[in-house]
N, CA, C and O of each residue as an XYZ file, in Angstrom:
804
protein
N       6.071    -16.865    -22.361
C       4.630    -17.009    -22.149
C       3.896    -16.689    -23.432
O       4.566    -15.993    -24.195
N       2.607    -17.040    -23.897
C       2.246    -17.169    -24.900
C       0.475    -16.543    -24.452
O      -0.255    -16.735    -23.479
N       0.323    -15.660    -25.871
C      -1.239    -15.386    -25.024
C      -2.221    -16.426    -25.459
O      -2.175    -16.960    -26.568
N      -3.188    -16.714    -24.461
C      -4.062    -17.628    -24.288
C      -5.210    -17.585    -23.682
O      -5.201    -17.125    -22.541
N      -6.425    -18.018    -24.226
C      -7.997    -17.556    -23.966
C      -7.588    -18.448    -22.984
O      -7.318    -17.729    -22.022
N      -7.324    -19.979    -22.580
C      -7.269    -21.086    -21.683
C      -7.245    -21.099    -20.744
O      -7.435    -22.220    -20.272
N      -7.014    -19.979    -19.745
C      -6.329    -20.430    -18.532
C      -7.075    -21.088    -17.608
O      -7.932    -20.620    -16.859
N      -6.671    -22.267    -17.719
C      -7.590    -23.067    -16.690
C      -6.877    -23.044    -15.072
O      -6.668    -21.869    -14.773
N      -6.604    -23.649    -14.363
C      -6.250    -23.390    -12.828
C      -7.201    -23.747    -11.693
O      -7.984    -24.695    -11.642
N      -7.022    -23.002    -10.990
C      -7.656    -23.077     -9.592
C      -9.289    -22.875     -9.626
O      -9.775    -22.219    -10.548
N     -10.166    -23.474     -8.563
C     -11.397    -23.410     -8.618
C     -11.898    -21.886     -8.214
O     -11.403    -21.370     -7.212
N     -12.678    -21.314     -8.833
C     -12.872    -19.397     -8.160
C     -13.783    -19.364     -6.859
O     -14.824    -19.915     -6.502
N     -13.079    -18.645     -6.438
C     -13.171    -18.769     -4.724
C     -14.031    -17.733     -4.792
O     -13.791    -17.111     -5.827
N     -14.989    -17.211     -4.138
C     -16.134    -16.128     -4.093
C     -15.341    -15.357     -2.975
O     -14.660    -16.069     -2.237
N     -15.333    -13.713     -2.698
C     -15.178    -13.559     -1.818
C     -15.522    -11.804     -2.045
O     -15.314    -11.458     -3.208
N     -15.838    -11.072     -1.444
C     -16.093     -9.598     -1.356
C     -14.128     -9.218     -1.716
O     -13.001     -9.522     -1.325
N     -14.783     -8.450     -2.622
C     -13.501     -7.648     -3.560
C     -12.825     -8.249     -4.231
O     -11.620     -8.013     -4.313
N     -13.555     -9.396     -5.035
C     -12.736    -10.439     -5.660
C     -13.175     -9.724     -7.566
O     -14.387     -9.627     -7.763
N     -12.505     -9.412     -8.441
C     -12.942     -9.052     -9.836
C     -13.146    -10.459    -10.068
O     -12.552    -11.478     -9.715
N     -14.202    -10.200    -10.791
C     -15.148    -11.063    -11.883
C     -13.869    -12.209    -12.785
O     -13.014    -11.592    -13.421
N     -13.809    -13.258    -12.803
C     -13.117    -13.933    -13.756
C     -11.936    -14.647    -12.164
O     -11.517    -15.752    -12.506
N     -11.523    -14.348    -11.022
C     -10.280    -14.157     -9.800
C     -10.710    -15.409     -9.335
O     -11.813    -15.954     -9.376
N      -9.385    -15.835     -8.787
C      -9.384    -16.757     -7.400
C      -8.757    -16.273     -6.701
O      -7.895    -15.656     -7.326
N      -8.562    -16.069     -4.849
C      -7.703    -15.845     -4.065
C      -6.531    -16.637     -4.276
O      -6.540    -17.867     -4.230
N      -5.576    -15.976     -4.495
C      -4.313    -17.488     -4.290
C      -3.620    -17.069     -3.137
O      -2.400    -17.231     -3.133
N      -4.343    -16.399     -1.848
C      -3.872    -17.014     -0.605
C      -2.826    -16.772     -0.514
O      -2.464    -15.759     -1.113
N      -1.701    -17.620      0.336
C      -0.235    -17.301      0.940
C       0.740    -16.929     -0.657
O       1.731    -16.271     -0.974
N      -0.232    -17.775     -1.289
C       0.655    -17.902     -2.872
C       1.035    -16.183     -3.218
O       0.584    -15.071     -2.946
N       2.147    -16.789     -3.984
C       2.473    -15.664     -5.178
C       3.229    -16.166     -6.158
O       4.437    -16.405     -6.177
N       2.136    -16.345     -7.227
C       2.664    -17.214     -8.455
C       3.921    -16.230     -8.898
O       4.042    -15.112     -8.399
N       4.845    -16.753     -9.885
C       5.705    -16.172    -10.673
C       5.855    -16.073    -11.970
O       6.444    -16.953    -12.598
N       5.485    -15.290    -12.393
C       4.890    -15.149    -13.755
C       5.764    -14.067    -14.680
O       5.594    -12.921    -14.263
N       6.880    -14.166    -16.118
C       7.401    -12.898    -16.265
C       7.359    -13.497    -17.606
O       7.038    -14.682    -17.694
N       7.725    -12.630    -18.959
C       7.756    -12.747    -19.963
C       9.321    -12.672    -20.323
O       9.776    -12.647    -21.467
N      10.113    -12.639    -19.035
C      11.779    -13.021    -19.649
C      12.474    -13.418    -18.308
O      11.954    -13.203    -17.213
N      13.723    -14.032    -18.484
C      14.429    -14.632    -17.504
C      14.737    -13.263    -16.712
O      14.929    -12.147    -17.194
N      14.727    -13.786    -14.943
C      14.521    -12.911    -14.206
C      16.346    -12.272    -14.443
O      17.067    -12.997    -15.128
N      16.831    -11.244    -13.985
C      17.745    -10.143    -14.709
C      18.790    -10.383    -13.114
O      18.344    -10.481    -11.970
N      20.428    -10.429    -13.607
C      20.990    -10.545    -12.361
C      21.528     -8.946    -12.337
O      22.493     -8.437    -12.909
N      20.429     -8.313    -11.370
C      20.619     -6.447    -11.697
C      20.907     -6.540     -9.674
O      20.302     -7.129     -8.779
N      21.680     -5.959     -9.689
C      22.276     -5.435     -8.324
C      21.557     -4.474     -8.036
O      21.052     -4.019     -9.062
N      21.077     -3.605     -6.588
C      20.609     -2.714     -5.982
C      21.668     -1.471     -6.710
O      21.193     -0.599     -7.438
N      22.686     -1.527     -6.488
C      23.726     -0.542     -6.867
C      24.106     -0.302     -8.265
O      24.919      0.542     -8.640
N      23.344     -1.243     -9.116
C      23.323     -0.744    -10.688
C      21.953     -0.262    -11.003
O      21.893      0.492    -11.975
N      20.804     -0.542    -10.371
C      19.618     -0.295    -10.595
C      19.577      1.189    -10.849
O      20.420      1.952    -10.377
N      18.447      1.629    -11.705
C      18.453      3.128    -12.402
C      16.928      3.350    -12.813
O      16.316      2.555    -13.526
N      16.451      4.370    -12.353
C      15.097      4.618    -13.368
C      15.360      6.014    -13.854
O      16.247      6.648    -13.283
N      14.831      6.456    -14.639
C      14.514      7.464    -15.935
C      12.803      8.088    -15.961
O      11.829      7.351    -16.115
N      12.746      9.273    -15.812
C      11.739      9.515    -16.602
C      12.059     11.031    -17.820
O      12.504     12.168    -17.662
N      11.581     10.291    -18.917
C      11.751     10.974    -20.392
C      10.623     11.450    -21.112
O       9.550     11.593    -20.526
N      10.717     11.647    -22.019
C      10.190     12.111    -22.925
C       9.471     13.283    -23.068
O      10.224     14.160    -23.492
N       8.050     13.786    -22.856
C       7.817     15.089    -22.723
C       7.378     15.096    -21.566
O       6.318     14.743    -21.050
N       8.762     15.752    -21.036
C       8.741     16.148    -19.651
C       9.667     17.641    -19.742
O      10.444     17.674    -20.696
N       9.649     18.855    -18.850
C      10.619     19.887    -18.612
C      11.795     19.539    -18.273
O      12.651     20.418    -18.378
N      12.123     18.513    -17.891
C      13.640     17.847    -17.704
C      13.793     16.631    -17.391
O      13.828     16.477    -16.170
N      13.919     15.523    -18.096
C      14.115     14.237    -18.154
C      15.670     14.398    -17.030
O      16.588     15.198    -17.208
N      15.543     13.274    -15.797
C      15.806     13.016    -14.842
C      16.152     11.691    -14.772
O      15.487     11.130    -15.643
N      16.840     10.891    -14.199
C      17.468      9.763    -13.523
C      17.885      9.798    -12.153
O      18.460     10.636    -11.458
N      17.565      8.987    -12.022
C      18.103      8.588     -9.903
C      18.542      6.971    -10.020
O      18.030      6.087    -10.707
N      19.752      6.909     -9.036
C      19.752      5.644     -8.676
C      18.862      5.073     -7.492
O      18.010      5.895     -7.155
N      18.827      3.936     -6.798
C      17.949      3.730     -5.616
C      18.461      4.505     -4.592
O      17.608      4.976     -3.839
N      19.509      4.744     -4.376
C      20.010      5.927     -3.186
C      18.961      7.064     -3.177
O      18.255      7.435     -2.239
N      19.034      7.558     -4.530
C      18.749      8.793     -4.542
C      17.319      8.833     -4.760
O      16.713      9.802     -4.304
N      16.649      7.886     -5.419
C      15.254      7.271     -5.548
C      14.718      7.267     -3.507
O      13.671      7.836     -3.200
N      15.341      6.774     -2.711
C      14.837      6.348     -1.346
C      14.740      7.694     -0.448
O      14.150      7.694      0.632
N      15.496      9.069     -1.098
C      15.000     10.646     -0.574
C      14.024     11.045     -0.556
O      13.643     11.802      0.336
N      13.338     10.686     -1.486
C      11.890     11.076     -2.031
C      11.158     10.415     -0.525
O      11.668      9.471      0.079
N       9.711     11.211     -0.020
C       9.879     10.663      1.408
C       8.693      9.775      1.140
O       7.815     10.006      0.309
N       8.801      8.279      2.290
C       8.718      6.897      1.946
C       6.894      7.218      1.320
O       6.330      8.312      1.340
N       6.329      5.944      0.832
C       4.991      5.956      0.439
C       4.930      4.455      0.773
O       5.958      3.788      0.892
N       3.332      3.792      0.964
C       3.273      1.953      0.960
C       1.796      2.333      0.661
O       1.011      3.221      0.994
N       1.801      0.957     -0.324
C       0.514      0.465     -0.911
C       0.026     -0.779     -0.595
O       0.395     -1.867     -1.035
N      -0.929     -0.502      0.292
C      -1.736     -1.816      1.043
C      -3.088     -1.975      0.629
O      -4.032     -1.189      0.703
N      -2.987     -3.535      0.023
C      -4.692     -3.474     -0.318
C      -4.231     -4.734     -1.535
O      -3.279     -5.469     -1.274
N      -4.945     -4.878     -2.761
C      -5.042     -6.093     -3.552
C      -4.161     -5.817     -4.587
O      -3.554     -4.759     -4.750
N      -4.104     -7.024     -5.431
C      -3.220     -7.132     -6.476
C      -4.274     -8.263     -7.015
O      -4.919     -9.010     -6.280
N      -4.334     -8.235     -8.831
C      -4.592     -9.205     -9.377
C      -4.205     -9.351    -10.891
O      -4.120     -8.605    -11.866
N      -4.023    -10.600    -10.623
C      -3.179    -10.869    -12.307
C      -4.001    -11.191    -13.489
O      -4.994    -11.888    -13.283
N      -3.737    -10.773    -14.780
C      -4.365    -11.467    -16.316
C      -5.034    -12.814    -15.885
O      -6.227    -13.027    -16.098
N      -4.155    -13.771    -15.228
C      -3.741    -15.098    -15.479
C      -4.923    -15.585    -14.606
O      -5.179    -16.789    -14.635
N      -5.623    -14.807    -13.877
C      -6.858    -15.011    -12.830
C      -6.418    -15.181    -11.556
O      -7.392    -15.720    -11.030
N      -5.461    -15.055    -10.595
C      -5.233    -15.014     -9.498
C      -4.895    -13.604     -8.676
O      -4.227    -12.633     -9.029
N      -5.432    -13.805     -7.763
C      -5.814    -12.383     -6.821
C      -5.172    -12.231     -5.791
O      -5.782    -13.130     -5.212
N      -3.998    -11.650     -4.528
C      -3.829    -11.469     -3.476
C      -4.109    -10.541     -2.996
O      -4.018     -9.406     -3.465
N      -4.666    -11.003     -1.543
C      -5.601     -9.848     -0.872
C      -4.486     -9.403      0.448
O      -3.718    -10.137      1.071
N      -4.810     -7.460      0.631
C      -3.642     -7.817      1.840
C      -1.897     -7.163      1.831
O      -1.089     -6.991      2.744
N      -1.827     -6.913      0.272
C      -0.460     -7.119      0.054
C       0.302     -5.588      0.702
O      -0.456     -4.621      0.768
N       1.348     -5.447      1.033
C       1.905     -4.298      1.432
C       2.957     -3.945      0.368
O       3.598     -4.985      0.213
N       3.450     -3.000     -0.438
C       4.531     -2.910     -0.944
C       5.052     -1.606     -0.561
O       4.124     -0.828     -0.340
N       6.489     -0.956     -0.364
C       7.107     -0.199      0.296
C       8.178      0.466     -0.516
O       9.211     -0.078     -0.905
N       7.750      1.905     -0.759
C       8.816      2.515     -2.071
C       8.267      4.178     -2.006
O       8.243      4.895     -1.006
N       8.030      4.373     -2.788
C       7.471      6.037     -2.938
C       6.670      6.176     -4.257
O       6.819      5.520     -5.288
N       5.667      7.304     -3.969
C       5.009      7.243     -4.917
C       5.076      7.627     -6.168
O       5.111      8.856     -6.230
N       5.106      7.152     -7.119
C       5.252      7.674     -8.720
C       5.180      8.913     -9.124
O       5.746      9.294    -10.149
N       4.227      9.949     -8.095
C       3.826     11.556     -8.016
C       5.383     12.134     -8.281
O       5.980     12.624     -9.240
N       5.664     11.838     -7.047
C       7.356     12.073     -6.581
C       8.449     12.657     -7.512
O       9.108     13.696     -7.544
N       8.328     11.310     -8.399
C       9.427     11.463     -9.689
C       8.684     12.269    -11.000
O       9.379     12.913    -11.787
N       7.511     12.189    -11.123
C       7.118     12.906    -12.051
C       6.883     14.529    -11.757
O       7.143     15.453    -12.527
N       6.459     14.587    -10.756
C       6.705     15.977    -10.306
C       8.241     16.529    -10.769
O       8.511     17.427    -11.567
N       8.924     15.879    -10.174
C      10.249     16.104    -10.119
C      10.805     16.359    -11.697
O      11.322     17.395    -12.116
N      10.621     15.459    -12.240
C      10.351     16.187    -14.032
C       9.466     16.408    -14.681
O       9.353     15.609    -15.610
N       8.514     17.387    -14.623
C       7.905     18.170    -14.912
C       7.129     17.585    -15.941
O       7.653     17.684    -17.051
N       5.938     16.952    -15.902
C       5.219     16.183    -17.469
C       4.841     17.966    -17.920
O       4.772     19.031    -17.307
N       4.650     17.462    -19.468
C       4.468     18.898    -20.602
C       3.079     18.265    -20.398
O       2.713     17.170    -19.970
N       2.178     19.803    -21.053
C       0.673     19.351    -20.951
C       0.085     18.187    -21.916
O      -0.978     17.582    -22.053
N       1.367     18.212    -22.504
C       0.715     17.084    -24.087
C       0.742     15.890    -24.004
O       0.278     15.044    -24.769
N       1.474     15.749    -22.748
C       1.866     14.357    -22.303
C       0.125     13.831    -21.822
O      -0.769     14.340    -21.146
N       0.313     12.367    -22.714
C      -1.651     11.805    -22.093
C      -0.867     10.495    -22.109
O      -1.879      9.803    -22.002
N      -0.010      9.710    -22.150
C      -0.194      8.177    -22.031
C       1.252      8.088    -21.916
O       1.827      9.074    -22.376
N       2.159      6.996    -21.331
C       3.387      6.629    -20.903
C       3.989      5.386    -20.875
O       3.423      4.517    -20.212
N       5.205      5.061    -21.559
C       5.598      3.496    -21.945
C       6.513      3.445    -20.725
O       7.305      4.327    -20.392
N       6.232      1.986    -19.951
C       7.074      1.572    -18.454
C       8.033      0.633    -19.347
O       7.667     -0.135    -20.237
N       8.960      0.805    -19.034
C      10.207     -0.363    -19.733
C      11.158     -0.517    -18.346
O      11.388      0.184    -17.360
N      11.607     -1.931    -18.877
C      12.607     -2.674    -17.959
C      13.632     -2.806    -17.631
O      14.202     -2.041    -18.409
N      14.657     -3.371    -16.808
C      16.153     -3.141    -17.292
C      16.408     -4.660    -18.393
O      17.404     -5.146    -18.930
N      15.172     -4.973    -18.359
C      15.225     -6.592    -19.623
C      14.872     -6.091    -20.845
O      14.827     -6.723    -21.900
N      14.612     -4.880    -20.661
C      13.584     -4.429    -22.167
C      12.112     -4.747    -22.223
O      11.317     -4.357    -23.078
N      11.897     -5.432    -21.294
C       9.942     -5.642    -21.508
C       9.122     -3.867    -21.260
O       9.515     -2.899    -20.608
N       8.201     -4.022    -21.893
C       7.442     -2.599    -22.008
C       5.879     -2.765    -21.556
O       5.316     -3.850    -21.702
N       5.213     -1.636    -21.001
C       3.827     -2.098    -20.795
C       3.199     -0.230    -20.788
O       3.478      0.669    -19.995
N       2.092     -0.215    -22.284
C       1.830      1.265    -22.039
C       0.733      1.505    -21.192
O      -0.093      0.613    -20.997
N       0.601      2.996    -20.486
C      -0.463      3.125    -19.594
C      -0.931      4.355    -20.007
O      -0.196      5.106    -20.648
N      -2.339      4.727    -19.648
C      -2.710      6.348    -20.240
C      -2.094      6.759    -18.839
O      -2.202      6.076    -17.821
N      -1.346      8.130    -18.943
C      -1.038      8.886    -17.685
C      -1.423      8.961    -16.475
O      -0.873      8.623    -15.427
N      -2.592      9.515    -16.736
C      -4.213      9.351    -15.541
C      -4.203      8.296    -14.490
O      -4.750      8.365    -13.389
N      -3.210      6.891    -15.186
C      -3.468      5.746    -14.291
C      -1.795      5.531    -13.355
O      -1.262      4.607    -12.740
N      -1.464      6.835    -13.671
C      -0.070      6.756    -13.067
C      -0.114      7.546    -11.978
O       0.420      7.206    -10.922
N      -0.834      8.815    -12.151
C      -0.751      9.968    -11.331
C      -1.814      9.746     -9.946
O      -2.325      8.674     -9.623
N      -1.942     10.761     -9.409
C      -2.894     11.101     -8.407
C      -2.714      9.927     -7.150
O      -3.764      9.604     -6.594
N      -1.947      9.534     -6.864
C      -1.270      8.425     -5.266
C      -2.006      7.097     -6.052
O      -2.626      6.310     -5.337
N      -1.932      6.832     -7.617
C      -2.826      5.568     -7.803
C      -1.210      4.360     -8.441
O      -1.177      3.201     -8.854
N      -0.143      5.397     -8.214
C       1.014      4.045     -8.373
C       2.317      4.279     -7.700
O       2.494      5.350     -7.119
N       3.286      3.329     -7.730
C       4.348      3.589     -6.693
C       5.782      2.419     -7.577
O       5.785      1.354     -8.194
N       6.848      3.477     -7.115
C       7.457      2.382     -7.264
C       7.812      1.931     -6.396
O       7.853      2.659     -5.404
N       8.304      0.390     -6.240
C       8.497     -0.630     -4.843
C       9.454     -0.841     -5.044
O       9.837     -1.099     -6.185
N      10.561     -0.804     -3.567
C      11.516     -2.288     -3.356
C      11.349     -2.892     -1.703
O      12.203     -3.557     -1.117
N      10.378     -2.579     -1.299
C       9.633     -4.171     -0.419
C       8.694     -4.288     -0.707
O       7.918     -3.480     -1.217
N       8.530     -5.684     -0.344
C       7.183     -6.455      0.176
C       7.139     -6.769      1.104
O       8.237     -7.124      1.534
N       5.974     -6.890      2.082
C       5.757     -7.198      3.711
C       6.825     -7.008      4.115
O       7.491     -8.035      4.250
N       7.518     -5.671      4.502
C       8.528     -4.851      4.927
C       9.834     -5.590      5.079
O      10.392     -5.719      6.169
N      10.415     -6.188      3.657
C      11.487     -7.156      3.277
C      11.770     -6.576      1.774
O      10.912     -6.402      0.908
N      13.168     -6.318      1.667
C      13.616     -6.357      0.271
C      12.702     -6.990     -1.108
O      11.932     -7.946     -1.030
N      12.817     -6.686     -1.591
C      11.919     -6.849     -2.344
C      12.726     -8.719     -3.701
O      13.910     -8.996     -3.895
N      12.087     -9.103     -3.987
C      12.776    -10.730     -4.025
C      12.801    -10.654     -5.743
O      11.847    -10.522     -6.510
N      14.044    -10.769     -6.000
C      13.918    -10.562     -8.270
C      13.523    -10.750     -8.545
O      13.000    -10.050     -9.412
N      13.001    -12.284     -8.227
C      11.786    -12.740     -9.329
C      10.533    -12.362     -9.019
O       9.656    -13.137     -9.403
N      10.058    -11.031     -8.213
C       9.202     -9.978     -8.051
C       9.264     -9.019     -8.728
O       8.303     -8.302     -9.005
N      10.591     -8.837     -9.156
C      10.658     -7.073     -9.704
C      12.089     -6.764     -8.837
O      12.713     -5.794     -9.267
N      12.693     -7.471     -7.664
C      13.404     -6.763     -6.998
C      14.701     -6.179     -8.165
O      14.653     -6.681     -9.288
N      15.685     -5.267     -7.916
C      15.221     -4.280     -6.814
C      14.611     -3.349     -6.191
O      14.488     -2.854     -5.071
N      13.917     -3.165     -8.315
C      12.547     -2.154     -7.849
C      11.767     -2.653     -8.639
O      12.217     -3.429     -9.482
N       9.934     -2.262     -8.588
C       9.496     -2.567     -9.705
C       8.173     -1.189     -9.831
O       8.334     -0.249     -9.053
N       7.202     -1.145    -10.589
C       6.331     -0.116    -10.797
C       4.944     -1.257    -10.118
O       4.632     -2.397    -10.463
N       4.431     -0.448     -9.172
C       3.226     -1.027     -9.193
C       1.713     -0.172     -9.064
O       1.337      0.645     -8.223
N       1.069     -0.710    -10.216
C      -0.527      0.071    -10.491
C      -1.389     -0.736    -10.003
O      -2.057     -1.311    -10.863
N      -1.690     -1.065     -8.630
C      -2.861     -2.038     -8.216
C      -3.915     -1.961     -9.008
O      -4.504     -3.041     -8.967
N      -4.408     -1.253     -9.667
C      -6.036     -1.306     -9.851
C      -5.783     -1.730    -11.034
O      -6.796     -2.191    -11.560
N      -4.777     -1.777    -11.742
C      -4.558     -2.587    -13.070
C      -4.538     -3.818    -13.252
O      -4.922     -3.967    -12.092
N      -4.466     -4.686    -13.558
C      -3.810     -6.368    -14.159
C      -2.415     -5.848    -13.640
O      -1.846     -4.759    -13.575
N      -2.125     -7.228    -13.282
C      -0.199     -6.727    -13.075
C       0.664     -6.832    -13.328
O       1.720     -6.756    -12.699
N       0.249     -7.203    -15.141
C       1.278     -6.884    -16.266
C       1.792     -5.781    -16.024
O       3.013     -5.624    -16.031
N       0.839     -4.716    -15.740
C       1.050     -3.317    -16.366
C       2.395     -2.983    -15.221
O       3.267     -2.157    -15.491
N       2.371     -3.784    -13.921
C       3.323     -3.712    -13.414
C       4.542     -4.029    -13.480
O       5.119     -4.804    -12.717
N       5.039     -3.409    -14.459
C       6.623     -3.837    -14.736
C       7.479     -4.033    -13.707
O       7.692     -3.183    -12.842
N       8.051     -5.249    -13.755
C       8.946     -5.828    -12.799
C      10.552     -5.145    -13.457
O      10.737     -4.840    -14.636
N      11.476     -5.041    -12.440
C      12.740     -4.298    -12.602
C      12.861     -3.421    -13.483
O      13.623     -3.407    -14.450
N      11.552     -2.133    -12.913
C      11.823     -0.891    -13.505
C      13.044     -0.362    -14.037
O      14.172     -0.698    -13.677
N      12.654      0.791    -15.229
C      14.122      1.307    -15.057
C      13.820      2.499    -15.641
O      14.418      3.545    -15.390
N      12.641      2.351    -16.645
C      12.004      3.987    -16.919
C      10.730      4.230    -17.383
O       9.857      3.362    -17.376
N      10.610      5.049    -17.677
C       9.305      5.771    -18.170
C       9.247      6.814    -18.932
O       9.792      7.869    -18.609
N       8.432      6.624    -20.289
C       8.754      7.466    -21.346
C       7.213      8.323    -21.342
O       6.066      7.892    -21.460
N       7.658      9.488    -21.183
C       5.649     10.428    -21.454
C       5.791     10.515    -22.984
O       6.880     10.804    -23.480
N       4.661     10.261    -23.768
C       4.370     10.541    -24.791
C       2.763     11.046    -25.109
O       1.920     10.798    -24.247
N       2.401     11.676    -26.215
C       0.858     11.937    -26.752
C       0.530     11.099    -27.319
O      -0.205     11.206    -28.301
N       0.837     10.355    -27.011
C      -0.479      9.394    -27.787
C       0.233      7.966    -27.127
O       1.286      7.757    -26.525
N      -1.045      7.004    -27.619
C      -0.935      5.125    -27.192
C       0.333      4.864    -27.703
O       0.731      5.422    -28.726
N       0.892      4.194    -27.179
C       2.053      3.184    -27.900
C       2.069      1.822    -27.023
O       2.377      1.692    -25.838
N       1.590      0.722    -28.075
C       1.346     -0.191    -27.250
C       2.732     -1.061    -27.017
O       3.637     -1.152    -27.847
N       2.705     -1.785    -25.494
C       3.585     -2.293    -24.986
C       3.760     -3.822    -25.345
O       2.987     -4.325    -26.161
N       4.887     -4.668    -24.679
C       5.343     -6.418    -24.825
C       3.980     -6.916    -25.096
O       3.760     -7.405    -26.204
N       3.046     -6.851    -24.224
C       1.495     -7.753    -24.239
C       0.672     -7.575    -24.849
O      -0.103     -8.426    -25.286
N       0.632     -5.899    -25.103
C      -0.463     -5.125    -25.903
C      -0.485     -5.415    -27.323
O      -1.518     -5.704    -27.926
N       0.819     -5.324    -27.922
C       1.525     -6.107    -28.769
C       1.241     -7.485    -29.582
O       1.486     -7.746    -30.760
N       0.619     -8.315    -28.526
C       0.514     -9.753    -28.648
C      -1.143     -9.993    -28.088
O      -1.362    -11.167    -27.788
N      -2.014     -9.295    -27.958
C      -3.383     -9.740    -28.064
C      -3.618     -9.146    -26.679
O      -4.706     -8.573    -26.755
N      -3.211     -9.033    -25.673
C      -3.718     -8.292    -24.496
C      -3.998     -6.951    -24.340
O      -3.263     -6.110    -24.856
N      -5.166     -6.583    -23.564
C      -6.461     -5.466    -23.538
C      -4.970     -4.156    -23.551
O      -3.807     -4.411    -23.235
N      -5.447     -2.986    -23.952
C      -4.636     -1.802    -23.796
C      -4.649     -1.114    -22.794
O      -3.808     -0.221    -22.702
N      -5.456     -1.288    -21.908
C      -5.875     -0.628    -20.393
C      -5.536     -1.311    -19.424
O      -4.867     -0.822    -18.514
N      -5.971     -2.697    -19.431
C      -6.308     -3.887    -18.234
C      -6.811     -3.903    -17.319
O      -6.177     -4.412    -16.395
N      -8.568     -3.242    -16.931
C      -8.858     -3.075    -15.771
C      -9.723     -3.755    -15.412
O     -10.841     -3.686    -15.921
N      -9.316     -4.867    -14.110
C      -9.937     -6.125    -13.417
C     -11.538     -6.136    -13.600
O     -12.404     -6.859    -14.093
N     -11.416     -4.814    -12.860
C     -13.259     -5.277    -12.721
C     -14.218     -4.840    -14.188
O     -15.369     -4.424    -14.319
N     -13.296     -5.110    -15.009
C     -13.903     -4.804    -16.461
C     -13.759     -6.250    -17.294
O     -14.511     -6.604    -18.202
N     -12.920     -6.803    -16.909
C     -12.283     -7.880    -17.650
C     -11.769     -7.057    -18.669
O     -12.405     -6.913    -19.714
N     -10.711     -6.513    -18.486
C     -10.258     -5.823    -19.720
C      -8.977     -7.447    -20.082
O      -7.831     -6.999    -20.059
N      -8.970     -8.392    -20.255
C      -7.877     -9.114    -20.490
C      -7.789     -9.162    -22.175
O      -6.675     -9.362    -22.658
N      -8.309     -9.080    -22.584
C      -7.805     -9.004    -24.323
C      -7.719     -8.062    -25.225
O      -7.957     -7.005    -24.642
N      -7.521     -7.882    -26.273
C      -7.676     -6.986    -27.473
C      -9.117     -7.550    -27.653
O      -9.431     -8.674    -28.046
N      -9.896     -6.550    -27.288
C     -11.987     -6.539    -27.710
C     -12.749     -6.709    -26.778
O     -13.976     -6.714    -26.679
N     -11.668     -6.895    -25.872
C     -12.641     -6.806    -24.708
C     -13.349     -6.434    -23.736
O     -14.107     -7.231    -23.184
């Protein structure tokens, strides 16, 4: 994928809770990734959280599904201008694992990476407090690869780049480090009802 002011598409549908720039895309769920989707098994899948933390930790999904359940119901919307309203996803909440390794106070911003290697940075703040989760369903079904299955990170109130598809870790650091998109002309935050979609915007 290539970044682009262009995106032309669908006609914008008006609707209460729609961000500025959105169309509903309805039953749709486009598929959108910046690398070929990954042939990662449930039983190799792994996430990590590192860096300045009191004890950098790993779980597989076994041990990831103890943590007790969490679901995030409500919207999703993409860079690319399409919006789904509605959506359910089913995993536990991001609190969970970070609790569980201890962020240091210095920790302010955090790089999500893949088991493909794609990266997407977030300030902390937008991780914590029940505002992200990681998933492996959708509408109470396994969750589908070329979604993210078997797990993925999801920050609704973000663009859903920031949602890295086939999690695998998370690095705390002090300071920005920008990620795959951030990298290539897209906003460092991404928040919908800002139009945060570019670098300046």
């Amino acid at each position: 994928m290539n970044t682009t002011r262009g995106f032309a598409g669908r006609p914008r549908a008006a609707r209460p809770g729609l961000p500025p720039g959105q169309y509903d895309a309805g039953d749709d769920w486009p598929v959108l990734s910046a690398e070929v989707t990954p042939d990662l098994a449930a039983a190799d899948w792994t996430f990590r959280v590192s860096g300045l933390v009191a004890e950098p930790r790993t779980w597989d999904l076994a041990q990831a599904r103890r943590f007790p359940a969490s679901a995030y119901e409500g919207d999703i919307h993409c860079v690319t201008g399409w919006s789904k309203f509605g959506v359910r996803f089913g995993g536990v909440s991001l609190d969970a694992f970070l609790e569980a390794a201890g962020p240091l106070a210095s920790a302010t911003h955090a790089v999500a990476y893949a088991h493909t290697g794609y990266t997407a940075n977030l300030p902390l703040a937008d991780l914590t407090g029940g505002r992200a989760w990681i998933a492996w369903e959708y509408d109470g079904r396994p969750l589908a690869p070329e979604h993210g299955g078997p797990a993925r990170l999801v920050v609704p109130h973000l663009y859903f780049w920031k949602s890295v598809k086939w999690l695998a870790g998370l690095e705390l650091l002090d300071g920005d480090r920008p990620g795959f998109w951030e990298q290539n002309g897209y906003h460092e935050r991404g928040n919908p009802w800002e139009e945060q979609r570019y670098s300046g915007d």
